[in-house]
Amino acid sequence: TKGGYDFYMLKEIAEQPQAVADTLLSRFPDLSLDEVRKVVIIACGTAYHAGMIAGYAIEQWARIPCDVELASEFRYKDPILDASTLVIAISQSGETMDTLMALRHAKAQGARVLAICNTNGSTIPRESDAVLYTHGGPEIAVASTKAFLTQLVACYQVGLRLGAARGFSHADVTAALRAVPDQLRALLTRTDEIRELAYDLATARQVLFIGRHVGYPVALEGALKLKELAYMHAEGFAAGELKHGPIALIDEGTPVICVLPAPGDPLHGKVVSNIQEVRARGARTIVIAEEGDETIVPFADDVIRVPVTPALLAPLMTTVPMQILACEIAAARGHDVDQPRNLAKSVTVE
Ligand code: F6R
């Protein structure tokens, strides 16, 4: 049942603190990481966005090169793989055909495959060399929410393990991860402003999302949620790319959702200028910013606050307002949030 919520999606968004806490306790599989020279991540849709974020974390924490590939494109580039390659297949359902075919291709080339999966005994973990389960519990709404956050947590654990295998210690990150469930609980108690904003945005012609570094995949994820639930034109961009073309999309009142890094981050100032640029063209800027960051106030029409966490973990926070926004905009437009048109929960065809 929906446990008092209007939609499964809202219930699943609310379950994220527990899902993250449970996934932090997930048993790490027996898998030697000492010989890994290269990591390749394969996934689709929302899981691919989790993979993009994982790519930043793995390269930063383990200093191992990491490619992130759309599973449906993977085989066609004839990827270079061998026994020193660790392939990570991320899938909530464990049945996504594109991901499964990519996994089979990787194995045939001699790579080892680690699955990150939410569904016990499904095909992708069965065909992998090892599996790290996410503990999101069943996800009923078609749009993925808690699975995404738990995929991130599992990916972070892989990144930390790969780092440890190469002698790097990231005790600060481990400590920060432990604080995440409580921070998410706090974040989820103040969603009223997002609901009001959703009502405002429900009549927009398009909504744009911008971010940099890990904020870029978060922008892509925000746009995907809005497309699939609200059937609105939504695009995510790397904020630095705006001036190379997409800024032409902006006219008076275009909503732009901006993912701002923390004030101490080397990219903070750059994203602030990107926000000023779109605002100068008439955009309505909705900024997702860390608590206490006042620098953005003059350039933001709306500010959504998220708890303080290390840069690479920030997507665990910044994605949540986007999920709620997409859900509420879809509801305001009268759509079936849990069963959007043309979509199935698990895509078992190529
Ligand atoms: C978006 C969504 C899809 C899935 C994708 C992969 O909200 O749910 O993009 O993320 O189809 O599915 P899994 O993770 O089951 O392989």
Short mmCIF file of N, CA and C and ligand atoms in Angstrom, two decimals, residues 44-47 90-94 96 99 142-144 151 221 224-225 228 345 347, ligand 1:
data_model
loop_
_atom_site.label_atom_id
_atom_site.label_comp_id
_atom_site.label_asym_id
_atom_site.label_seq_id
_atom_site.Cartn_x
_atom_site.Cartn_y
_atom_site.Cartn_z
N CYS A 44 21.71 2.02 -17.66
CA CYS A 44 20.75 2.77 -18.47
C CYS A 44 19.99 3.77 -17.60
N GLY A 45 19.56 4.84 -18.22
CA GLY A 45 18.62 5.77 -17.59
C GLY A 45 19.16 6.33 -16.28
N THR A 46 18.33 6.24 -15.27
CA THR A 46 18.70 6.76 -13.96
C THR A 46 19.94 6.05 -13.41
N ALA A 47 20.03 4.74 -13.64
CA ALA A 47 21.20 3.99 -13.16
C ALA A 47 22.47 4.51 -13.85
N ILE A 90 25.16 -1.55 -13.26
CA ILE A 90 24.22 -1.02 -12.26
C ILE A 90 22.80 -1.20 -12.77
N SER A 91 21.95 -1.86 -11.98
CA SER A 91 20.56 -2.06 -12.40
C SER A 91 19.66 -2.30 -11.20
N GLN A 92 18.61 -1.51 -11.09
CA GLN A 92 17.63 -1.72 -10.03
C GLN A 92 16.97 -3.08 -10.19
N SER A 93 16.40 -3.30 -11.37
CA SER A 93 15.60 -4.50 -11.61
C SER A 93 16.46 -5.75 -11.78
N GLY A 94 17.66 -5.58 -12.31
CA GLY A 94 18.49 -6.73 -12.63
C GLY A 94 18.04 -7.45 -13.89
N THR A 96 17.26 -5.50 -16.97
CA THR A 96 17.33 -4.61 -18.14
C THR A 96 18.16 -5.25 -19.25
N THR A 99 21.51 -3.69 -20.44
CA THR A 99 22.60 -3.84 -19.46
C THR A 99 23.10 -5.29 -19.46
N VAL A 142 7.13 3.79 -11.36
CA VAL A 142 7.98 3.56 -12.53
C VAL A 142 9.25 4.42 -12.45
N ALA A 143 9.10 5.67 -12.01
CA ALA A 143 10.27 6.55 -11.92
C ALA A 143 11.13 6.15 -10.73
N SER A 144 12.40 5.99 -10.99
CA SER A 144 13.32 5.52 -9.97
C SER A 144 13.73 6.64 -9.02
N GLN A 151 21.92 3.19 -5.23
CA GLN A 151 22.96 2.89 -6.22
C GLN A 151 24.18 3.77 -5.97
N GLU A 221 19.53 13.94 -14.34
CA GLU A 221 18.54 13.14 -13.63
C GLU A 221 17.28 13.97 -13.35
N LEU A 224 15.41 14.18 -16.59
CA LEU A 224 14.78 12.90 -16.95
C LEU A 224 13.50 12.68 -16.14
N LYS A 225 13.56 12.96 -14.84
CA LYS A 225 12.38 12.79 -13.98
C LYS A 225 11.23 13.65 -14.50
N GLU A 228 9.78 12.24 -17.87
CA GLU A 228 9.01 11.01 -17.80
C GLU A 228 7.71 11.17 -17.02
N LYS A 345 8.18 -0.48 -15.94
CA LYS A 345 9.15 -0.46 -14.83
C LYS A 345 10.45 -1.14 -15.22
N VAL A 347 12.71 -2.78 -18.43
CA VAL A 347 12.78 -2.79 -19.89
C VAL A 347 13.54 -4.03 -20.34
C1 F6R B 1 13.96 6.43 -14.70
C2 F6R B 1 14.05 4.96 -14.71
C3 F6R B 1 14.82 4.28 -15.80
C4 F6R B 1 15.69 3.15 -15.24
C5 F6R B 1 16.38 2.38 -16.37
C6 F6R B 1 17.28 1.29 -15.84
O1 F6R B 1 13.24 6.90 -13.63
O2 F6R B 1 13.53 4.31 -13.85
O3 F6R B 1 15.61 5.20 -16.51
O4 F6R B 1 16.64 3.70 -14.37
O5 F6R B 1 15.40 1.81 -17.21
O6 F6R B 1 16.57 0.35 -15.09
P1 F6R B 1 17.31 -0.68 -14.15
O7 F6R B 1 17.99 0.07 -13.07
O8 F6R B 1 16.23 -1.60 -13.63
O9 F6R B 1 18.32 -1.42 -15.01
#
